[in-house]
Amino acid sequence: MRSAIHLAPAVVALTILGLAAPKLAALHAAETVDPAADARAFRNYFTGKFPKVKLEDFVNGPYSLNADMRRQWEEIEQFPPYEFSLDMGKEMFAKPFRNGKSYADCFPNQGIGIRQNYPYFDGNEGKVVTLELALNRCREANGEAPFSYVKDEMAALTAYMAFTSRGKPFDIKIPDDPRALAAYQNGKRYFYTRRGQLNFSCASCHVQEPGERIRAEVLAPALGILNAMPIYRSEWGGMGTVSRRFITCNIQTRGVPLDPQDDDYRDLEYYLSYVSNGLPISGPGARP
Amino acid sequence: MTANPRKFILSVASALLLAAATQASAASSQADFRTAYAAAEAANGQAGALRNQWTATAAALAAAKKAADSGDFDQAVAASREAEALAKASILQATSEKTLWKNLEIR
C-alpha cells in the first residue's frame, strides 16, 4: 500500500495527461521552429492573461501580480538583502587575478553593462555560453580555480554585472546557424517537458499558473523570469544563480537535477532569455 | 508508443499502480532482495540514460539497501519493488514526453 501511495501522484498526473493529450495534439500537429513568432506568442500570452500589468513589470515576478507582496517588496528594497552580495561582487570584479589580469579583460566593454547579451550562441564551440560559464572560463584561463555555479562568489559576480545592466533590455541573438536554432529548440523542449514524480514542467507553474499560490509562494510568470537573476531568496537564506534556480525547480518536482551548466540548462536559459527579449534587466533581485 | 497514447498511458499507469500495491509480502531471502534490487537498479539506469531519474526512486533504493543491511529482507524487497515501479514510471514519462511536451507550448 505504501508503494501505491508513493506512486499515486505520478499515476494520477500521467492519467490526466493521457486523457488530455489527444485533443491538444490535434491542435499542434505541424511543427516549425520560429523563435521570433514564439517570442511574440509568449509575450501576448502573458499580457493577455494579465492585461493590467505593464510589460516591463513582468521582470518583477510575483510582485507584478500580487499587490500585498509588492508593498512588502518595495519596503524591503529600501535595504535590499542582496546588497552585501552586490558589494562583494563589485570588489571581486575589480580585484586583479594573480597574473595581473582581471575579469574586465575577458569581456566586451570591460564587462560593464553587458549582462543583457548573455547567454549567447558561440559559433566556434557550437554551444550556448552563459554569463556564469563565461566567468568561470575567464578564471580558468587566468589560472584561477572555478567557482561553484550556484551561489556565493558566482552569485556576487553576476549580481554586480547585472546591476551594471539594470534597465537595459534583454538582447539575445539567435544567429543564422542551424546549431543555434537547435539549441533554442532544445531549451524550449526542456521548458515544456514534464519531469519528476510530480509530473511538472517549468511551464506547469510559470505558464499555466503564474499568480497562483503553490503552498505559501506566489508563482512568477515565465516572461521576464531571468531578468532579475541572480536573486536573494528568503527560502534559501542567501543568494542564488540561474543554475541554482533550475536545479531547485527540478528537485521540487522530485526529479534528479542535472549538473550546473549542463547543455540542457544552458539551452533552457537561452530559450527563456530570448523570449524575454526587450524586457529590462532588473537583477539582482529579491524573492520570498 | 501505441497508436492511442491515452489508452497506452492509462493501461501502463494502472498496471504499475496495481503491481506495486499488490506485491506479496511473504518471507523474503537475501537472494530475493538481490534480484529485486538489481531489477530496480537496471530500471533506474534506463531512466538515467533518458536523463529523467526521480529523487523518489533514489530514496526507495536507499531504503531497500538500509533494510537489507539490517537483515529485514521483506522490507528490502518491498522497497526494491517500489523503486523499480517508480523507475518504470519515470521511463514512461520520459518516453511519452518526447512528443507530448509540444501540447503545452504557447503558440
mmCIF file of C-alpha atoms in Angstrom:
data_model
loop_
_atom_site.group_PDB
_atom_site.id
_atom_site.type_symbol
_atom_site.label_atom_id
_atom_site.label_comp_id
_atom_site.label_asym_id
_atom_site.label_seq_id
_atom_site.Cartn_x
_atom_site.Cartn_y
_atom_site.Cartn_z
ATOM 1 C CA MET A 1 0.000 0.000 0.000
ATOM 2 C CA ARG A 2 2.905 2.319 0.763
ATOM 3 C CA SER A 3 4.087 1.877 -2.808
ATOM 4 C CA ALA A 4 0.665 2.718 -4.117
ATOM 5 C CA ILE A 5 0.596 5.929 -2.122
ATOM 6 C CA HIS A 6 4.030 6.941 -3.371
ATOM 7 C CA LEU A 7 3.126 6.249 -6.972
ATOM 8 C CA ALA A 8 -0.256 7.901 -6.796
ATOM 9 C CA PRO A 9 0.811 11.466 -7.731
ATOM 10 C CA ALA A 10 2.608 10.269 -10.828
ATOM 11 C CA VAL A 11 -0.107 7.865 -11.881
ATOM 12 C CA VAL A 12 -2.849 10.451 -11.455
ATOM 13 C CA ALA A 13 -0.842 13.055 -13.318
ATOM 14 C CA LEU A 14 0.075 10.685 -16.124
ATOM 15 C CA THR A 15 -3.549 9.599 -16.375
ATOM 16 C CA ILE A 16 -4.784 13.171 -16.628
ATOM 17 C CA LEU A 17 -2.108 13.837 -19.196
ATOM 18 C CA GLY A 18 -3.229 10.817 -21.165
ATOM 19 C CA LEU A 19 -6.835 11.984 -21.167
ATOM 20 C CA ALA A 20 -5.938 15.458 -22.322
ATOM 21 C CA ALA A 21 -3.265 14.624 -24.852
ATOM 22 C CA PRO A 22 -5.164 13.613 -27.991
ATOM 23 C CA LYS A 23 -7.290 16.749 -28.164
ATOM 24 C CA LEU A 24 -4.316 19.028 -27.615
ATOM 25 C CA ALA A 25 -2.102 17.118 -30.015
ATOM 26 C CA ALA A 26 -4.566 17.671 -32.823
ATOM 27 C CA LEU A 27 -4.223 21.410 -32.300
ATOM 28 C CA HIS A 28 -0.467 21.402 -32.781
ATOM 29 C CA ALA A 29 0.191 18.839 -35.446
ATOM 30 C CA ALA A 30 2.536 20.932 -37.557
ATOM 31 C CA GLU A 31 5.933 21.882 -36.155
ATOM 32 C CA THR A 32 8.141 24.722 -37.269
ATOM 33 C CA VAL A 33 10.889 26.480 -35.325
ATOM 34 C CA ASP A 34 10.333 30.225 -35.425
ATOM 35 C CA PRO A 35 11.867 31.952 -32.392
ATOM 36 C CA ALA A 36 10.518 35.391 -33.313
ATOM 37 C CA ALA A 37 6.978 34.030 -33.559
ATOM 38 C CA ASP A 38 7.492 32.151 -30.299
ATOM 39 C CA ALA A 39 8.578 35.328 -28.522
ATOM 40 C CA ARG A 40 5.553 37.225 -29.823
ATOM 41 C CA ALA A 41 3.185 34.469 -28.748
ATOM 42 C CA PHE A 42 4.911 34.215 -25.374
ATOM 43 C CA ARG A 43 4.546 37.930 -24.721
ATOM 44 C CA ASN A 44 0.967 38.020 -25.982
ATOM 45 C CA TYR A 45 0.034 35.135 -23.731
ATOM 46 C CA PHE A 46 1.185 36.913 -20.579
ATOM 47 C CA THR A 47 -0.031 40.378 -21.498
ATOM 48 C CA GLY A 48 -3.381 38.837 -22.399
ATOM 49 C CA LYS A 49 -3.547 36.882 -19.167
ATOM 50 C CA PHE A 50 -2.581 39.915 -17.072
ATOM 51 C CA PRO A 51 -3.795 42.948 -19.038
ATOM 52 C CA LYS A 52 -3.275 45.341 -16.111
ATOM 53 C CA VAL A 53 0.420 44.518 -15.717
ATOM 54 C CA LYS A 54 2.809 46.754 -17.642
ATOM 55 C CA LEU A 55 5.086 44.774 -19.909
ATOM 56 C CA GLU A 56 8.300 45.872 -18.204
ATOM 57 C CA ASP A 57 6.843 44.998 -14.800
ATOM 58 C CA PHE A 58 6.838 41.259 -15.522
ATOM 59 C CA VAL A 59 10.541 41.237 -14.627
ATOM 60 C CA ASN A 60 9.471 41.755 -11.020
ATOM 61 C CA GLY A 61 7.998 38.282 -10.901
ATOM 62 C CA PRO A 62 5.337 37.661 -8.258
ATOM 63 C CA TYR A 63 5.403 41.333 -7.234
ATOM 64 C CA SER A 64 3.918 42.247 -10.600
ATOM 65 C CA LEU A 65 0.898 40.062 -9.841
ATOM 66 C CA ASN A 66 0.251 40.429 -6.123
ATOM 67 C CA ALA A 67 -0.309 43.848 -4.548
ATOM 68 C CA ASP A 68 0.361 42.770 -0.953
ATOM 69 C CA MET A 69 3.658 41.160 -1.845
ATOM 70 C CA ARG A 70 4.594 44.195 -3.894
ATOM 71 C CA ARG A 71 4.136 46.564 -0.967
ATOM 72 C CA GLN A 72 6.340 44.380 1.227
ATOM 73 C CA TRP A 73 8.956 44.099 -1.506
ATOM 74 C CA GLU A 74 9.074 47.869 -2.037
ATOM 75 C CA GLU A 75 9.857 48.286 1.634
ATOM 76 C CA ILE A 76 12.439 45.510 1.522
ATOM 77 C CA GLU A 77 14.111 47.292 -1.379
ATOM 78 C CA GLN A 78 14.924 50.195 0.968
ATOM 79 C CA PHE A 79 17.587 47.902 2.425
ATOM 80 C CA PRO A 80 17.806 45.132 -0.150
ATOM 81 C CA PRO A 81 19.043 41.749 1.099
ATOM 82 C CA TYR A 82 21.268 41.310 -1.969
ATOM 83 C CA GLU A 83 23.280 44.425 -1.158
ATOM 84 C CA PHE A 84 26.100 42.595 0.634
ATOM 85 C CA SER A 85 26.476 40.254 -2.308
ATOM 86 C CA LEU A 86 26.426 43.165 -4.731
ATOM 87 C CA ASP A 87 29.198 44.945 -2.828
ATOM 88 C CA MET A 88 31.199 41.745 -2.668
ATOM 89 C CA GLY A 89 30.789 41.236 -6.406
ATOM 90 C CA LYS A 90 31.950 44.746 -7.159
ATOM 91 C CA GLU A 91 35.101 44.228 -5.106
ATOM 92 C CA MET A 92 35.774 40.833 -6.618
ATOM 93 C CA PHE A 93 35.278 42.139 -10.124
ATOM 94 C CA ALA A 94 37.812 44.914 -9.615
ATOM 95 C CA LYS A 95 40.440 42.761 -7.899
ATOM 96 C CA PRO A 96 43.113 41.521 -10.344
ATOM 97 C CA PHE A 97 43.930 37.827 -10.696
ATOM 98 C CA ARG A 98 47.348 36.624 -9.579
ATOM 99 C CA ASN A 99 48.611 37.094 -13.134
ATOM 100 C CA GLY A 100 47.649 40.772 -13.038
ATOM 101 C CA LYS A 101 44.720 40.468 -15.441
ATOM 102 C CA SER A 102 41.094 40.803 -14.379
ATOM 103 C CA TYR A 103 37.535 39.893 -15.346
ATOM 104 C CA ALA A 104 37.384 43.088 -17.379
ATOM 105 C CA ASP A 105 39.964 41.601 -19.764
ATOM 106 C CA CYS A 106 37.651 38.696 -20.611
ATOM 107 C CA PHE A 107 34.535 40.610 -21.622
ATOM 108 C CA PRO A 108 33.408 43.219 -24.124
ATOM 109 C CA ASN A 109 33.230 46.754 -22.682
ATOM 110 C CA GLN A 110 35.326 45.551 -19.735
ATOM 111 C CA GLY A 111 32.299 43.571 -18.532
ATOM 112 C CA ILE A 112 30.225 46.634 -17.689
ATOM 113 C CA GLY A 113 26.632 46.828 -18.890
ATOM 114 C CA ILE A 114 26.727 43.607 -20.904
ATOM 115 C CA ARG A 115 24.584 41.181 -18.904
ATOM 116 C CA GLN A 116 21.642 41.683 -21.276
ATOM 117 C CA ASN A 117 23.639 39.977 -24.056
ATOM 118 C CA TYR A 118 24.018 36.679 -22.156
ATOM 119 C CA PRO A 119 23.624 33.876 -22.897
ATOM 120 C CA TYR A 120 24.876 33.909 -26.462
ATOM 121 C CA PHE A 121 25.483 31.211 -29.027
ATOM 122 C CA ASP A 122 29.193 30.629 -29.641
ATOM 123 C CA GLY A 123 29.671 29.600 -33.253
ATOM 124 C CA ASN A 124 33.166 28.224 -32.607
ATOM 125 C CA GLU A 125 32.076 25.955 -29.799
ATOM 126 C CA GLY A 126 28.677 25.267 -31.317
ATOM 127 C CA LYS A 127 27.037 25.760 -27.937
ATOM 128 C CA VAL A 128 25.340 28.304 -25.732
ATOM 129 C CA VAL A 129 27.596 30.267 -23.382
ATOM 130 C CA THR A 130 26.022 31.706 -20.253
ATOM 131 C CA LEU A 131 27.424 34.523 -18.150
ATOM 132 C CA GLU A 132 28.195 32.110 -15.312
ATOM 133 C CA LEU A 133 30.087 29.839 -17.679
ATOM 134 C CA ALA A 134 31.969 32.767 -19.208
ATOM 135 C CA LEU A 135 33.016 33.959 -15.745
ATOM 136 C CA ASN A 136 34.443 30.593 -14.772
ATOM 137 C CA ARG A 137 36.157 30.229 -18.139
ATOM 138 C CA CYS A 138 37.696 33.633 -17.554
ATOM 139 C CA ARG A 139 39.004 32.494 -14.178
ATOM 140 C CA GLU A 140 40.409 29.251 -15.527
ATOM 141 C CA ALA A 141 42.046 30.990 -18.487
ATOM 142 C CA ASN A 142 43.834 33.182 -15.969
ATOM 143 C CA GLY A 143 44.992 30.359 -13.726
ATOM 144 C CA GLU A 144 42.273 30.684 -11.106
ATOM 145 C CA ALA A 145 40.060 27.891 -9.786
ATOM 146 C CA PRO A 146 36.433 27.996 -10.946
ATOM 147 C CA PHE A 147 33.708 28.972 -8.511
ATOM 148 C CA SER A 148 30.643 26.926 -7.619
ATOM 149 C CA TYR A 149 27.945 27.793 -10.121
ATOM 150 C CA VAL A 150 25.090 28.008 -7.672
ATOM 151 C CA LYS A 151 25.751 30.713 -5.044
ATOM 152 C CA ASP A 152 28.275 32.769 -3.067
ATOM 153 C CA GLU A 153 31.064 34.146 -5.281
ATOM 154 C CA MET A 154 29.325 33.342 -8.574
ATOM 155 C CA ALA A 155 26.125 34.966 -7.346
ATOM 156 C CA ALA A 156 28.104 38.003 -6.205
ATOM 157 C CA LEU A 157 29.869 38.455 -9.535
ATOM 158 C CA THR A 158 26.722 38.026 -11.589
ATOM 159 C CA ALA A 159 24.857 40.352 -9.199
ATOM 160 C CA TYR A 160 27.365 43.090 -9.885
ATOM 161 C CA MET A 161 27.330 42.529 -13.630
ATOM 162 C CA ALA A 162 23.517 42.503 -13.667
ATOM 163 C CA PHE A 163 23.471 45.710 -11.640
ATOM 164 C CA THR A 164 25.596 47.457 -14.274
ATOM 165 C CA SER A 165 22.991 46.423 -16.850
ATOM 166 C CA ARG A 166 19.881 47.436 -14.957
ATOM 167 C CA GLY A 167 17.291 48.890 -17.286
ATOM 168 C CA LYS A 168 18.960 47.572 -20.428
ATOM 169 C CA PRO A 169 16.635 45.294 -22.412
ATOM 170 C CA PHE A 170 17.493 41.633 -22.922
ATOM 171 C CA ASP A 171 19.050 41.375 -26.377
ATOM 172 C CA ILE A 172 19.612 37.696 -27.035
ATOM 173 C CA LYS A 173 20.573 36.812 -30.585
ATOM 174 C CA ILE A 174 19.961 33.605 -32.478
ATOM 175 C CA PRO A 175 22.498 33.623 -35.306
ATOM 176 C CA ASP A 176 21.870 32.128 -38.717
ATOM 177 C CA ASP A 177 23.272 28.770 -37.670
ATOM 178 C CA PRO A 178 21.221 25.565 -37.505
ATOM 179 C CA ARG A 179 23.052 24.613 -34.310
ATOM 180 C CA ALA A 180 21.841 27.806 -32.627
ATOM 181 C CA LEU A 181 18.288 27.077 -33.680
ATOM 182 C CA ALA A 182 18.669 23.521 -32.393
ATOM 183 C CA ALA A 183 19.928 24.824 -29.041
ATOM 184 C CA TYR A 184 16.975 27.201 -28.831
ATOM 185 C CA GLN A 185 14.545 24.412 -29.666
ATOM 186 C CA ASN A 186 16.166 22.105 -27.131
ATOM 187 C CA GLY A 187 15.757 24.784 -24.473
ATOM 188 C CA LYS A 188 12.110 25.124 -25.396
ATOM 189 C CA ARG A 189 11.662 21.362 -25.214
ATOM 190 C CA TYR A 190 13.214 21.308 -21.767
ATOM 191 C CA PHE A 191 10.970 24.141 -20.580
ATOM 192 C CA TYR A 192 7.762 22.382 -21.577
ATOM 193 C CA THR A 193 8.758 18.797 -20.718
ATOM 194 C CA ARG A 194 7.147 17.277 -17.639
ATOM 195 C CA ARG A 195 9.559 15.602 -15.260
ATOM 196 C CA GLY A 196 9.903 14.369 -11.725
ATOM 197 C CA GLN A 197 7.472 12.301 -9.694
ATOM 198 C CA LEU A 198 5.078 15.259 -9.555
ATOM 199 C CA ASN A 199 4.964 15.316 -13.365
ATOM 200 C CA PHE A 200 5.549 19.070 -13.610
ATOM 201 C CA SER A 201 7.229 21.021 -16.366
ATOM 202 C CA CYS A 202 8.672 24.505 -15.885
ATOM 203 C CA ALA A 203 5.603 25.674 -17.785
ATOM 204 C CA SER A 204 3.204 23.901 -15.414
ATOM 205 C CA CYS A 205 3.945 26.561 -12.809
ATOM 206 C CA HIS A 206 5.283 29.545 -14.717
ATOM 207 C CA VAL A 207 2.980 29.494 -17.764
ATOM 208 C CA GLN A 208 -0.176 27.789 -16.599
ATOM 209 C CA GLU A 209 -0.345 29.089 -13.021
ATOM 210 C CA PRO A 210 1.554 32.377 -12.550
ATOM 211 C CA GLY A 211 -0.025 34.480 -9.828
ATOM 212 C CA GLU A 212 -1.466 31.405 -8.138
ATOM 213 C CA ARG A 213 -0.130 30.047 -4.894
ATOM 214 C CA ILE A 214 1.785 26.831 -4.513
ATOM 215 C CA ARG A 215 1.869 26.363 -0.779
ATOM 216 C CA ALA A 216 2.864 29.820 0.545
ATOM 217 C CA GLU A 217 4.560 31.000 -2.652
ATOM 218 C CA VAL A 218 3.064 33.064 -5.452
ATOM 219 C CA LEU A 219 4.283 31.673 -8.755
ATOM 220 C CA ALA A 220 6.203 34.030 -11.018
ATOM 221 C CA PRO A 221 5.381 34.437 -14.710
ATOM 222 C CA ALA A 222 7.912 32.901 -17.090
ATOM 223 C CA LEU A 223 8.042 36.152 -19.057
ATOM 224 C CA GLY A 224 10.971 38.106 -17.599
ATOM 225 C CA ILE A 225 11.751 35.434 -15.028
ATOM 226 C CA LEU A 226 15.512 35.531 -15.661
ATOM 227 C CA ASN A 227 15.783 39.318 -15.870
ATOM 228 C CA ALA A 228 16.044 39.584 -12.081
ATOM 229 C CA MET A 229 18.777 36.958 -11.688
ATOM 230 C CA PRO A 230 20.701 36.387 -9.547
ATOM 231 C CA ILE A 231 18.326 36.644 -6.616
ATOM 232 C CA TYR A 232 18.343 36.675 -2.874
ATOM 233 C CA ARG A 233 15.706 34.175 -1.761
ATOM 234 C CA SER A 234 14.459 34.176 1.788
ATOM 235 C CA GLU A 235 13.733 30.476 1.309
ATOM 236 C CA TRP A 236 17.438 29.908 0.612
ATOM 237 C CA GLY A 237 18.629 32.360 3.214
ATOM 238 C CA GLY A 238 21.041 33.695 0.627
ATOM 239 C CA MET A 239 21.814 34.392 -2.995
ATOM 240 C CA GLY A 240 21.324 32.008 -5.872
ATOM 241 C CA THR A 241 22.225 31.983 -9.541
ATOM 242 C CA VAL A 242 20.279 30.881 -12.588
ATOM 243 C CA SER A 243 21.900 27.459 -12.145
ATOM 244 C CA ARG A 244 20.607 27.257 -8.599
ATOM 245 C CA ARG A 245 17.109 28.204 -9.707
ATOM 246 C CA PHE A 246 16.954 25.490 -12.367
ATOM 247 C CA ILE A 247 18.339 22.829 -10.045
ATOM 248 C CA THR A 248 15.938 23.775 -7.256
ATOM 249 C CA CYS A 249 12.961 23.649 -9.628
ATOM 250 C CA ASN A 250 13.928 20.149 -10.758
ATOM 251 C CA ILE A 251 14.285 18.945 -7.180
ATOM 252 C CA GLN A 252 10.927 20.456 -6.226
ATOM 253 C CA THR A 253 9.255 18.268 -8.837
ATOM 254 C CA ARG A 254 11.105 15.291 -7.294
ATOM 255 C CA GLY A 255 13.340 14.956 -10.306
ATOM 256 C CA VAL A 256 17.086 14.379 -10.119
ATOM 257 C CA PRO A 257 18.611 17.659 -11.328
ATOM 258 C CA LEU A 258 21.273 17.997 -13.997
ATOM 259 C CA ASP A 259 24.751 19.286 -13.273
ATOM 260 C CA PRO A 260 25.056 23.073 -13.265
ATOM 261 C CA GLN A 261 25.755 24.365 -16.777
ATOM 262 C CA ASP A 262 24.689 21.079 -18.362
ATOM 263 C CA ASP A 263 23.953 21.665 -22.056
ATOM 264 C CA ASP A 264 20.217 21.336 -21.401
ATOM 265 C CA TYR A 265 20.310 24.041 -18.719
ATOM 266 C CA ARG A 266 22.360 26.296 -20.984
ATOM 267 C CA ASP A 267 19.817 25.825 -23.766
ATOM 268 C CA LEU A 268 16.955 26.416 -21.347
ATOM 269 C CA GLU A 269 18.497 29.711 -20.291
ATOM 270 C CA TYR A 270 18.957 30.622 -23.962
ATOM 271 C CA TYR A 271 15.287 29.968 -24.716
ATOM 272 C CA LEU A 272 13.910 31.714 -21.635
ATOM 273 C CA SER A 273 16.130 34.742 -22.146
ATOM 274 C CA TYR A 274 15.287 35.026 -25.825
ATOM 275 C CA VAL A 275 11.535 35.033 -25.270
ATOM 276 C CA SER A 276 12.049 37.859 -22.743
ATOM 277 C CA ASN A 277 13.937 39.997 -25.249
ATOM 278 C CA GLY A 278 13.090 43.675 -24.879
ATOM 279 C CA LEU A 279 12.317 43.442 -21.169
ATOM 280 C CA PRO A 280 14.773 45.251 -18.894
ATOM 281 C CA ILE A 281 17.399 43.607 -16.724
ATOM 282 C CA SER A 282 16.357 44.140 -13.094
ATOM 283 C CA GLY A 283 18.869 41.968 -11.259
ATOM 284 C CA PRO A 284 19.976 41.389 -8.694
ATOM 285 C CA GLY A 285 16.566 40.685 -7.257
ATOM 286 C CA ALA A 286 14.922 39.597 -4.037
ATOM 287 C CA ARG A 287 12.280 36.928 -3.766
ATOM 288 C CA PRO A 288 10.477 35.231 -0.851
ATOM 289 C CA MET B 1 4.164 4.368 -28.245
ATOM 290 C CA THR B 2 0.916 2.768 -29.443
ATOM 291 C CA ALA B 3 -1.469 4.436 -31.835
ATOM 292 C CA ASN B 4 -3.617 5.581 -28.924
ATOM 293 C CA PRO B 5 -1.430 7.339 -26.325
ATOM 294 C CA ARG B 6 -4.320 7.789 -23.925
ATOM 295 C CA LYS B 7 -5.073 4.058 -23.726
ATOM 296 C CA PHE B 8 -1.393 3.236 -23.537
ATOM 297 C CA ILE B 9 -0.703 5.607 -20.663
ATOM 298 C CA LEU B 10 -3.841 4.568 -18.803
ATOM 299 C CA SER B 11 -3.052 0.880 -19.095
ATOM 300 C CA VAL B 12 0.609 1.184 -18.108
ATOM 301 C CA ALA B 13 -0.142 3.556 -15.234
ATOM 302 C CA SER B 14 -2.839 1.249 -13.918
ATOM 303 C CA ALA B 15 -0.580 -1.774 -14.222
ATOM 304 C CA LEU B 16 2.233 -0.035 -12.350
ATOM 305 C CA LEU B 17 -0.074 1.029 -9.560
ATOM 306 C CA LEU B 18 -1.663 -2.404 -9.209
ATOM 307 C CA ALA B 19 1.645 -4.208 -9.362
ATOM 308 C CA ALA B 20 3.214 -2.046 -6.680
ATOM 309 C CA ALA B 21 0.137 -2.228 -4.463
ATOM 310 C CA THR B 22 -0.389 -5.964 -4.603
ATOM 311 C CA GLN B 23 3.115 -7.356 -4.249
ATOM 312 C CA ALA B 24 3.055 -10.310 -1.862
ATOM 313 C CA SER B 25 4.955 -9.847 1.356
ATOM 314 C CA ALA B 26 5.889 -13.480 2.033
ATOM 315 C CA ALA B 27 9.194 -14.055 3.858
ATOM 316 C CA SER B 28 11.989 -12.951 1.564
ATOM 317 C CA SER B 29 15.596 -14.068 1.359
ATOM 318 C CA GLN B 30 18.788 -12.204 0.625
ATOM 319 C CA ALA B 31 18.684 -13.695 -2.864
ATOM 320 C CA ASP B 32 15.174 -12.298 -3.382
ATOM 321 C CA PHE B 33 16.449 -8.912 -2.340
ATOM 322 C CA ARG B 34 19.412 -9.079 -4.707
ATOM 323 C CA THR B 35 17.158 -9.978 -7.616
ATOM 324 C CA ALA B 36 14.623 -7.249 -6.824
ATOM 325 C CA TYR B 37 17.326 -4.653 -6.198
ATOM 326 C CA ALA B 38 19.146 -5.475 -9.424
ATOM 327 C CA ALA B 39 15.911 -5.073 -11.380
ATOM 328 C CA ALA B 40 15.260 -1.718 -9.723
ATOM 329 C CA GLU B 41 18.792 -0.507 -10.392
ATOM 330 C CA ALA B 42 18.543 -1.572 -14.023
ATOM 331 C CA ALA B 43 15.283 0.321 -14.487
ATOM 332 C CA ASN B 44 16.715 3.379 -12.770
ATOM 333 C CA GLY B 45 19.755 3.137 -15.016
ATOM 334 C CA GLN B 46 17.451 3.230 -18.020
ATOM 335 C CA ALA B 47 15.779 6.324 -16.578
ATOM 336 C CA GLY B 48 19.228 7.838 -16.165
ATOM 337 C CA ALA B 49 20.041 7.181 -19.797
ATOM 338 C CA LEU B 50 16.873 9.143 -20.590
ATOM 339 C CA ARG B 51 18.048 11.881 -18.176
ATOM 340 C CA ASN B 52 14.890 11.510 -16.154
ATOM 341 C CA GLN B 53 15.580 9.884 -12.813
ATOM 342 C CA TRP B 54 13.339 10.700 -9.857
ATOM 343 C CA THR B 55 14.539 11.506 -6.372
ATOM 344 C CA ALA B 56 11.796 9.217 -5.043
ATOM 345 C CA THR B 57 13.432 6.297 -6.837
ATOM 346 C CA ALA B 58 16.795 7.061 -5.260
ATOM 347 C CA ALA B 59 15.120 7.279 -1.854
ATOM 348 C CA ALA B 60 13.407 3.910 -2.328
ATOM 349 C CA LEU B 61 16.684 2.308 -3.434
ATOM 350 C CA ALA B 62 18.433 3.721 -0.357
ATOM 351 C CA ALA B 63 15.633 2.425 1.872
ATOM 352 C CA ALA B 64 15.950 -1.024 0.293
ATOM 353 C CA LYS B 65 19.677 -1.101 0.934
ATOM 354 C CA LYS B 66 19.224 0.046 4.509
ATOM 355 C CA ALA B 67 16.592 -2.624 5.192
ATOM 356 C CA ALA B 68 18.803 -5.319 3.672
ATOM 357 C CA ASP B 69 21.765 -4.188 5.771
ATOM 358 C CA SER B 70 19.653 -4.615 8.884
ATOM 359 C CA GLY B 71 18.519 -8.083 7.767
ATOM 360 C CA ASP B 72 14.914 -7.119 7.024
ATOM 361 C CA PHE B 73 14.655 -8.702 3.587
ATOM 362 C CA ASP B 74 10.863 -8.427 3.393
ATOM 363 C CA GLN B 75 11.153 -4.674 3.645
ATOM 364 C CA ALA B 76 14.198 -4.643 1.392
ATOM 365 C CA VAL B 77 12.345 -6.491 -1.353
ATOM 366 C CA ALA B 78 9.263 -4.289 -0.958
ATOM 367 C CA ALA B 79 11.349 -1.116 -1.220
ATOM 368 C CA SER B 80 13.225 -2.503 -4.218
ATOM 369 C CA ARG B 81 9.959 -3.241 -5.992
ATOM 370 C CA GLU B 82 8.724 0.215 -5.178
ATOM 371 C CA ALA B 83 11.934 1.660 -6.631
ATOM 372 C CA GLU B 84 11.519 -0.412 -9.766
ATOM 373 C CA ALA B 85 7.918 0.737 -10.207
ATOM 374 C CA LEU B 86 8.941 4.365 -9.732
ATOM 375 C CA ALA B 87 11.800 3.995 -12.202
ATOM 376 C CA LYS B 88 9.475 2.438 -14.770
ATOM 377 C CA ALA B 89 7.049 5.316 -14.321
ATOM 378 C CA SER B 90 9.887 7.797 -14.899
ATOM 379 C CA ILE B 91 10.843 5.909 -18.084
ATOM 380 C CA LEU B 92 7.241 6.069 -19.260
ATOM 381 C CA GLN B 93 7.172 9.781 -18.518
ATOM 382 C CA ALA B 94 10.391 10.436 -20.429
ATOM 383 C CA THR B 95 9.350 8.452 -23.477
ATOM 384 C CA SER B 96 5.853 9.973 -23.549
ATOM 385 C CA GLU B 97 7.180 13.493 -23.151
ATOM 386 C CA LYS B 98 9.372 13.181 -26.232
ATOM 387 C CA THR B 99 6.305 14.258 -28.172
ATOM 388 C CA LEU B 100 3.729 15.326 -25.579
ATOM 389 C CA TRP B 101 5.711 18.399 -24.440
ATOM 390 C CA LYS B 102 4.521 20.206 -27.533
ATOM 391 C CA ASN B 103 0.969 20.154 -26.211
ATOM 392 C CA LEU B 104 1.906 22.657 -23.500
ATOM 393 C CA GLU B 105 3.633 25.094 -25.818
ATOM 394 C CA ILE B 106 2.344 28.644 -26.130
ATOM 395 C CA ARG B 107 1.500 29.265 -29.781
#
